[in-house]
């Protein structure tokens, strides 16, 4: 079925200069001078929050002392994909090592009520055709994704050697044995020829540094460590019946919170939603997978779908006649643009004109979403607080069938903490807002993860030392320094999966898979060629960084206009070499010429077979 454009207000209905001014006021209200430092890691008296595992008991085991070929640090989707590609390349002597009790990463830890993937599951779940699996609905439930991760691990025999409930402490390159020495909280001494850093992006929960947070005597937990013992119910059956006599507050209204809030609203005696910035929340439309559609799919359909999503969402462009296979809120702007340009007979537009038209569509879509709030929320003041005033993609766009309606329940109160730049204070018994104290039994933090904070803080390893004790944390203190975003000079035989300096795909798992493939290729090549060491030369790395910078698409102006979040490093700024202010961008540098150009560059590099730009040492 053809995907239709959405019904958005006409541009004449929006006063763009006034709206721009409003967006800036809303942004400035929320920018905090401490930037990332406004958050704290859940350590010390919150240690159980992070170190503990509410899902599975940690079993005692003997410490290991061993030599292996590859240690894959992480068993989330990036570690899983690295493991799959190592297996596919014929490398077997490796282990995934993870703090969690199983494969799954975020899908292992996050079991809060209502957890679902916000991305089209037919793209997000990797290798569907190869695995012979089809998600049961467009936006899959968390438990289904977790189970799928387990089935991939089983299929590729990753369980055999996986080491769980093991937290990496230090990583040091030992030149005398030309291996990485890895120490863990379980007393292990693992000597690996290669290490793959698959340690994730959303793995370390963060807490807001609210004055008095440590004083609170009631129950507190982070959504990534949901405590069903306390709330009642389970992830599969989120009937939170133990909250029936409890006053509960939840901090945050991001992707996590909006999924949990409808369940909390349904079950708490009273729920306070402490919101600093509203999310934009569209209709969900999450139909079960249509068996007829499934039967109609031709081999290669998933790759085609991922490609289509990438065009519409990241390349911001659907060509004449190109279908919108994803057909949801992620692709709306491109879909609407395509329909309008088609109606105009595809006029020739300069890049500037195209960008202007897209920006107008952005204002129109955001206005549609604000009107949606008005139409669903009864109380006008609450509705106004729930309206998002920023550009689309300043924050992660969301969809939910019941979130906004939850604010019509008599036991749910929205507390708008924008004016105080966050929750004002906590006391022994609750929280304070504009001079008033609110008593609570429980405070839940849906306050996100360490995504763009300083590397040491967000990775949590005590040390990562390459040649001659060189610290990766110090080397990367002012930005990533890599070749292809996957290896670093001074850090032999070490590989990185994630967002560093390379091609960016709108499907994270596609990106992890391609990176896993490239890394496994290099490792296999090194093992077959009896190379003890592979490492980018300083020159090759410098040339790559130069190339990345020269070809970069500058999105700093857009980011500076955005409300603060991890998307723009909480608005923290640097001054560049030309004296221009720009956002300190720590989420990763994206390859300007695009995903396909990047993939071709890597394919050519492998095809050439000479490990160009690499220093090697024979075994
Ligand atoms: P986010 O970082 O997106 O949200 C954190 C929330 O906490 C924000 O609403 C933030 O407000 C609020 N907050 C932080 N500090 C304070 C404070 N001092 N006072 C009041 N509010 C505060 O975390 P999430 O866990 O929601 O999501 C993280 C990421 O995880 C998502 O962006 C997404 O990538 C992924 N995710 C994906 C899901 C999926 O696919 N289904 C589901 C859940 C998460 P403010 O915006 O003002 O900073």
Coordinates of N, CA, C and O in Angstrom, one line a residue, residues 348-483:
X348 N 13.2 22.2 -10.6 CA 14.6 22.2 -10.2 C 14.9 23.1 -9.0 O 14.5 24.3 -9.1
X349 N 15.4 22.6 -8.0 CA 15.7 23.5 -6.8 C 17.2 23.5 -6.5 O 17.9 22.5 -6.6
X350 N 17.6 24.7 -6.2 CA 19.0 24.8 -5.7 C 19.1 24.1 -4.4 O 18.1 23.9 -3.7
X351 N 20.3 23.8 -3.9 CA 20.5 23.2 -2.6 C 19.9 24.1 -1.5 O 19.2 23.6 -0.6
X352 N 20.1 25.4 -1.7 CA 19.6 26.3 -0.6 C 18.1 26.3 -0.6 O 17.5 26.3 0.5
X353 N 17.5 26.3 -1.8 CA 16.0 26.3 -1.9 C 15.5 25.0 -1.3 O 14.5 25.0 -0.6
X354 N 16.2 23.9 -1.6 CA 15.7 22.6 -1.1 C 15.8 22.6 0.5 O 14.8 22.2 1.2
X355 N 16.9 23.1 1.0 CA 17.1 23.2 2.5 C 16.0 24.1 3.1 O 15.4 23.8 4.1
X356 N 15.7 25.2 2.4 CA 14.6 26.1 2.9 C 13.3 25.4 2.9 O 12.5 25.5 3.9
X357 N 13.0 24.7 1.9 CA 11.7 24.0 1.8 C 11.6 23.0 2.9 O 10.6 22.8 3.5
X358 N 12.7 22.3 3.1 CA 12.7 21.2 4.1 C 12.5 21.8 5.5 O 11.8 21.3 6.4
X359 N 13.2 23.0 5.7 CA 13.1 23.6 7.0 C 11.6 24.1 7.2 O 11.1 23.9 8.3
X360 N 11.0 24.5 6.2 CA 9.6 24.9 6.3 C 8.7 23.7 6.7 O 7.8 23.8 7.5
X361 N 9.0 22.6 6.0 CA 8.2 21.4 6.3 C 8.5 20.9 7.8 O 7.6 20.5 8.5
X362 N 9.7 21.2 8.3 CA 10.0 20.9 9.7 C 9.1 21.7 10.6 O 8.5 21.1 11.5
X363 N 9.0 23.0 10.3 CA 8.1 23.8 11.1 C 6.7 23.3 11.1 O 5.9 23.3 12.1
X364 N 6.3 22.9 9.9 CA 4.9 22.5 9.7 C 4.6 21.2 10.5 O 3.5 21.0 11.1
X365 N 5.6 20.3 10.4 CA 5.4 19.0 11.1 C 5.4 19.2 12.6 O 4.5 18.7 13.3
X366 N 6.3 20.1 13.1 CA 6.3 20.3 14.5 C 5.0 21.0 15.0 O 4.5 20.7 16.1
X367 N 4.5 21.9 14.1 CA 3.2 22.5 14.5 C 2.1 21.5 14.5 O 1.2 21.5 15.4
X368 N 2.1 20.5 13.6 CA 1.1 19.5 13.6 C 1.2 18.7 14.9 O 0.2 18.4 15.5
X369 N 2.4 18.4 15.4 CA 2.6 17.7 16.6 C 2.1 18.5 17.8 O 1.6 17.9 18.8
X370 N 2.3 19.8 17.8 CA 1.9 20.6 18.9 C 0.3 20.6 18.9 O -0.3 20.6 20.0
X371 N -0.3 20.7 17.7 CA -1.8 20.7 17.7 C -2.3 19.3 18.2 O -3.4 19.3 18.7
X372 N -1.5 18.3 17.9 CA -1.9 17.0 18.4 C -2.0 17.0 19.9 O -2.9 16.4 20.5
X373 N -1.0 17.6 20.5 CA -1.1 17.7 22.0 C -2.4 18.3 22.5 O -3.1 17.8 23.3
X374 N -2.7 19.5 21.9 CA -3.9 20.2 22.2 C -5.1 19.4 22.1 O -6.1 19.4 22.9
X375 N -5.1 18.5 21.0 CA -6.4 17.8 20.7 C -6.5 16.6 21.7 O -7.6 16.1 21.9
X376 N -5.4 16.2 22.4 CA -5.5 15.0 23.2 C -5.5 15.3 24.7 O -5.9 14.5 25.5
X377 N -4.9 16.5 25.1 CA -4.8 16.7 26.5 C -5.9 17.8 27.0 O -6.0 18.9 26.4
X378 N -6.6 17.4 28.0 CA -7.8 18.2 28.3 C -7.4 19.6 29.0 O -8.0 20.6 28.6
X379 N -6.5 19.6 29.9 CA -6.2 20.8 30.6 C -5.3 21.7 29.7 O -4.2 21.3 29.4
X380 N -5.7 22.9 29.4 CA -4.9 23.7 28.5 C -3.5 24.0 29.0 O -2.6 24.1 28.2
X381 N -3.4 24.3 30.3 CA -2.0 24.6 30.8 C -1.1 23.4 30.7 O 0.1 23.5 30.3
X382 N -1.6 22.2 31.0 CA -0.8 21.0 30.9 C -0.5 20.8 29.4 O 0.7 20.5 29.1
X383 N -1.4 21.0 28.5 CA -1.2 20.8 27.1 C -0.1 21.8 26.6 O 0.8 21.3 25.9
X384 N -0.1 23.0 27.1 CA 0.9 24.0 26.6 C 2.3 23.5 27.1 O 3.2 23.6 26.3
X385 N 2.4 23.0 28.3 CA 3.7 22.5 28.8 C 4.2 21.3 28.0 O 5.4 21.1 27.9
X386 N 3.3 20.6 27.5 CA 3.7 19.3 26.7 C 4.0 19.6 25.3 O 4.4 18.7 24.6
X387 N 3.9 20.9 24.8 CA 4.2 21.1 23.4 C 5.7 21.3 23.2 O 6.4 22.1 23.9
X388 N 6.2 20.6 22.2 CA 7.7 20.7 21.9 C 8.0 22.0 21.0 O 7.4 22.1 19.9
X389 N 8.8 22.8 21.5 CA 9.2 24.0 20.7 C 10.7 23.9 20.3 O 11.6 24.4 21.0
X390 N 11.0 23.1 19.3 CA 12.4 23.0 18.7 C 12.2 22.3 17.4 O 11.1 21.8 17.0
X391 N 13.3 22.3 16.6 CA 13.3 21.6 15.3 C 13.2 20.1 15.5 O 13.8 19.5 16.4
X392 N 12.6 19.5 14.5 CA 12.5 18.0 14.4 C 14.0 17.5 14.4 O 14.8 18.1 13.8
X393 N 14.3 16.5 15.1 CA 15.6 15.9 15.3 C 16.5 16.6 16.2 O 17.7 16.3 16.2
X394 N 16.0 17.7 16.9 CA 16.8 18.3 17.9 C 16.9 17.2 19.1 O 17.8 17.1 19.8
X395 N 15.8 16.5 19.2 CA 15.7 15.4 20.1 C 15.2 14.2 19.4 O 14.7 14.4 18.3
X396 N 15.3 13.1 20.0 CA 14.8 11.9 19.3 C 13.2 11.9 19.2 O 12.5 12.1 20.2
X397 N 12.7 11.9 17.9 CA 11.3 11.9 17.8 C 10.6 10.6 18.3 O 11.2 9.6 18.2
X398 N 9.4 10.7 18.9 CA 8.9 9.6 19.5 C 7.4 9.4 19.1 O 6.8 10.3 18.5
X399 N 6.9 8.2 19.4 CA 5.5 7.9 19.1 C 5.0 7.0 20.2 O 5.7 6.2 20.7
X400 N 3.7 7.2 20.5 CA 3.1 6.4 21.6 C 1.6 6.6 21.5 O 1.1 7.7 21.2
X401 N 0.9 5.5 21.7 CA -0.6 5.6 21.6 C -1.3 6.2 22.9 O -2.4 6.7 22.8
X402 N -0.6 6.1 24.0 CA -1.4 6.5 25.3 C -0.6 7.5 26.1 O -1.2 7.9 27.2
X403 N 0.6 7.9 25.7 CA 1.3 8.8 26.6 C 0.6 10.1 26.9 O 0.4 10.4 28.1
X404 N 0.2 10.8 25.9 CA -0.4 12.2 26.1 C -1.7 12.0 26.9 O -2.0 12.8 27.8
X405 N -2.5 11.0 26.5 CA -3.8 10.8 27.2 C -3.6 10.5 28.7 O -4.5 10.8 29.5
X406 N -2.4 10.0 29.1 CA -2.2 9.7 30.5 C -2.4 11.0 31.4 O -2.8 10.9 32.5
X407 N -2.1 12.2 30.8 CA -2.2 13.4 31.6 C -3.6 13.8 31.9 O -3.9 14.8 32.6
X408 N -4.6 13.1 31.3 CA -6.0 13.4 31.6 C -6.5 12.6 32.8 O -7.6 12.8 33.3
X409 N -5.6 11.7 33.3 CA -6.0 10.9 34.5 C -6.0 11.7 35.7 O -5.0 12.6 35.9
X410 N -6.9 11.6 36.6 CA -6.9 12.4 37.8 C -5.8 12.2 38.8 O -5.4 13.1 39.5
X411 N -5.1 11.1 38.7 CA -4.0 10.8 39.6 C -2.7 11.1 39.0 O -1.6 10.6 39.5
X412 N -2.6 11.8 37.8 CA -1.4 12.1 37.2 C -1.2 13.6 37.1 O -2.1 14.3 36.6
X413 N 0.0 14.1 37.5 CA 0.2 15.6 37.5 C 1.5 15.8 36.8 O 2.6 15.2 37.1
X414 N 1.5 16.7 35.8 CA 2.7 17.1 35.2 C 3.3 18.3 36.0 O 2.6 19.3 36.3
X415 N 4.6 18.1 36.3 CA 5.3 19.2 37.0 C 6.3 19.7 36.0 O 7.3 19.0 35.7
X416 N 6.2 21.0 35.6 CA 7.1 21.5 34.6 C 8.3 22.2 35.2 O 8.1 23.2 35.9
X417 N 9.4 21.5 35.1 CA 10.6 22.1 35.8 C 11.6 22.8 34.9 O 12.8 22.9 35.2
X418 N 11.0 23.3 33.8 CA 11.9 24.0 32.8 C 12.5 25.3 33.4 O 13.6 25.6 33.3
X419 N 11.6 26.0 34.1 CA 12.1 27.3 34.7 C 13.2 27.2 35.7 O 14.0 28.1 35.9
X420 N 13.2 26.0 36.4 CA 14.3 25.8 37.3 C 15.4 24.9 36.7 O 16.3 24.4 37.4
X421 N 15.4 24.8 35.4 CA 16.4 24.0 34.7 C 16.5 22.6 35.2 O 17.6 22.0 35.2
X422 N 15.5 22.0 35.7 CA 15.5 20.7 36.2 C 14.9 20.6 37.6 O 14.4 21.7 38.1
X423 N 14.8 19.4 38.1 CA 14.2 19.3 39.5 C 15.0 20.1 40.5 O 16.2 20.0 40.6
X424 N 14.2 21.0 41.2 CA 14.8 22.0 42.1 C 15.6 21.3 43.2 O 16.8 21.7 43.4
X425 N 15.0 20.5 43.9 CA 15.6 19.9 45.1 C 14.9 18.6 45.5 O 13.7 18.4 45.2
X426 N 15.6 17.8 46.3 CA 15.0 16.6 46.9 C 15.2 16.7 48.4 O 16.2 17.3 48.8
X427 N 14.3 16.1 49.1 CA 14.4 16.1 50.6 C 14.4 14.7 51.1 O 14.3 13.8 50.2
X428 N 14.3 14.5 52.4 CA 14.3 13.1 52.9 C 13.0 12.4 52.4 O 12.9 11.2 52.3
X429 N 11.9 13.3 52.2 CA 10.6 12.7 52.0 C 10.0 12.9 50.6 O 9.0 12.4 50.3
X430 N 10.7 13.6 49.7 CA 10.1 13.9 48.4 C 10.9 14.9 47.6 O 12.2 14.9 47.7
X431 N 10.2 15.7 46.8 CA 10.9 16.7 46.0 C 10.2 18.1 46.3 O 9.1 18.2 46.8
X432 N 11.0 19.1 45.9 CA 10.5 20.5 46.1 C 10.3 21.1 44.7 O 11.2 21.0 43.8
X433 N 9.2 21.8 44.5 CA 9.0 22.5 43.3 C 8.4 23.9 43.6 O 7.3 23.9 44.2
X434 N 9.0 24.9 43.2 CA 8.6 26.3 43.4 C 8.1 26.5 44.9 O 7.0 27.0 45.1
X435 N 8.9 26.1 45.8 CA 8.7 26.3 47.2 C 7.7 25.3 47.9 O 7.6 25.3 49.1
X436 N 7.1 24.4 47.1 CA 6.2 23.5 47.7 C 6.9 22.1 47.8 O 7.6 21.7 46.8
X437 N 6.6 21.4 48.9 CA 7.2 20.0 49.0 C 6.1 19.0 48.6 O 5.0 19.1 49.0
X438 N 6.6 18.0 47.9 CA 5.7 16.9 47.5 C 6.2 15.6 48.1 O 7.4 15.3 47.9
X439 N 5.4 14.9 48.9 CA 5.8 13.7 49.5 C 5.8 12.5 48.5 O 4.8 12.4 47.8
X440 N 6.8 11.7 48.6 CA 6.9 10.6 47.7 C 7.2 9.3 48.4 O 7.9 9.3 49.4
X441 N 6.8 8.2 47.9 CA 7.3 6.9 48.3 C 8.4 6.5 47.4 O 9.4 5.8 47.8
X442 N 8.4 6.9 46.1 CA 9.4 6.4 45.2 C 9.7 7.4 44.1 O 8.8 8.1 43.6
X443 N 11.0 7.5 43.8 CA 11.4 8.4 42.7 C 12.1 7.5 41.7 O 13.0 6.8 42.0
X444 N 11.6 7.6 40.4 CA 12.2 6.8 39.3 C 12.9 7.8 38.4 O 12.4 8.8 38.0
X445 N 14.1 7.4 38.0 CA 14.9 8.2 37.2 C 14.9 7.7 35.7 O 15.5 6.6 35.5
X446 N 14.2 8.4 34.8 CA 14.3 8.0 33.4 C 15.2 9.1 32.8 O 14.9 9.8 31.8
X447 N 16.4 9.3 33.4 CA 17.2 10.4 33.1 C 18.4 10.1 32.1 O 19.3 10.9 32.0
X448 N 18.3 9.0 31.5 CA 19.2 8.7 30.4 C 20.6 8.2 30.8 O 20.7 7.6 31.9
X449 N 21.5 8.3 29.9 CA 22.8 7.6 30.0 C 23.9 8.5 29.6 O 23.7 9.5 29.0
X450 N 25.1 8.1 30.0 CA 26.3 8.8 29.7 C 26.6 8.6 28.2 O 27.3 7.6 27.9
X451 N 26.2 9.5 27.4 CA 26.4 9.4 26.0 C 27.5 10.2 25.4 O 28.4 9.8 24.7
X452 N 27.6 11.5 25.9 CA 28.6 12.4 25.3 C 29.5 13.0 26.4 O 30.2 13.9 26.1
X453 N 29.4 12.4 27.6 CA 30.3 13.0 28.7 C 31.8 12.5 28.4 O 32.0 11.8 27.4
X454 N 32.7 13.0 29.2 CA 34.1 12.6 29.0 C 34.2 11.1 28.9 O 33.6 10.4 29.7
X455 N 35.2 10.7 28.0 CA 35.3 9.3 27.7 C 35.4 8.4 28.9 O 34.8 7.3 29.1
X456 N 36.3 8.8 29.8 CA 36.6 8.0 31.0 C 35.3 7.7 31.8 O 35.1 6.6 32.3
X457 N 34.5 8.8 31.9 CA 33.3 8.7 32.7 C 32.3 7.8 32.0 O 31.6 7.0 32.6
X458 N 32.2 7.9 30.7 CA 31.2 7.2 30.0 C 31.6 5.7 29.7 O 30.7 4.9 29.5
X459 N 32.9 5.4 29.7 CA 33.3 4.1 29.5 C 33.5 3.3 30.8 O 33.3 2.1 30.9
X460 N 34.0 4.0 31.8 CA 34.1 3.4 33.1 C 35.3 2.5 33.3 O 35.5 2.0 34.4
X461 N 36.2 2.2 32.3 CA 37.4 1.4 32.5 C 38.4 2.3 33.3 O 38.5 3.4 33.0
X462 N 39.1 1.6 34.2 CA 40.1 2.4 35.0 C 41.2 2.9 34.1 O 41.8 4.0 34.3
X463 N 41.6 2.0 33.1 CA 42.7 2.4 32.3 C 42.6 1.7 30.9 O 42.2 0.6 30.9
X464 N 43.0 2.5 29.9 CA 43.1 1.9 28.5 C 44.5 2.4 28.0 O 44.6 3.6 27.7
X465 N 45.5 1.5 28.1 CA 46.8 2.0 27.7 C 47.4 1.2 26.6 O 47.5 0.0 26.6
X466 N 47.8 2.0 25.6 CA 48.4 1.4 24.4 C 49.9 1.3 24.5 O 50.5 1.1 25.6
X467 N 50.6 1.6 23.4 CA 52.1 1.5 23.5 C 52.7 2.5 24.5 O 52.2 3.6 24.6
X468 N 53.7 2.0 25.2 CA 54.4 2.8 26.1 C 53.5 3.5 27.2 O 53.7 4.7 27.6
X469 N 52.5 2.8 27.5 CA 51.6 3.3 28.6 C 50.7 4.5 28.1 O 50.1 5.2 28.9
X470 N 50.6 4.7 26.8 CA 49.9 5.9 26.3 C 48.4 5.7 26.6 O 47.8 4.6 26.3
X471 N 47.7 6.7 27.1 CA 46.3 6.5 27.6 C 45.4 6.9 26.4 O 45.5 8.0 25.9
X472 N 44.5 6.1 26.1 CA 43.5 6.4 25.1 C 42.6 7.6 25.5 O 42.2 8.5 24.8
X473 N 42.3 7.6 26.8 CA 41.5 8.7 27.4 C 42.2 10.1 27.1 O 41.6 11.1 26.7
X474 N 43.6 10.1 27.3 CA 44.3 11.3 27.0 C 44.4 11.6 25.6 O 44.2 12.8 25.1
X475 N 44.6 10.6 24.8 CA 44.8 10.8 23.3 C 43.5 11.3 22.7 O 43.6 12.1 21.7
X476 N 42.4 10.9 23.2 CA 41.1 11.3 22.6 C 40.4 12.4 23.4 O 39.2 12.7 23.2
X477 N 41.1 13.0 24.4 CA 40.5 14.0 25.2 C 39.8 15.2 24.5 O 38.9 15.7 24.9
X478 N 40.4 15.5 23.3 CA 39.9 16.6 22.5 C 39.3 16.2 21.2 O 39.3 16.9 20.2
X479 N 38.9 14.9 21.1 CA 38.3 14.4 19.9 C 38.9 13.1 19.5 O 40.0 12.7 19.9
X480 N 38.1 12.3 18.7 CA 38.6 11.0 18.3 C 39.7 11.2 17.3 O 39.8 12.1 16.5
X481 N 40.7 10.2 17.4 CA 41.8 10.1 16.4 C 41.9 8.7 16.0 O 42.3 7.8 16.7
X482 N 41.4 8.4 14.8 CA 41.3 7.1 14.3 C 41.6 7.0 12.8 O 41.7 8.0 12.1
X483 N 41.7 5.7 12.4 CA 41.7 5.4 10.9 C 40.4 4.7 10.7 O 40.1 3.7 11.3

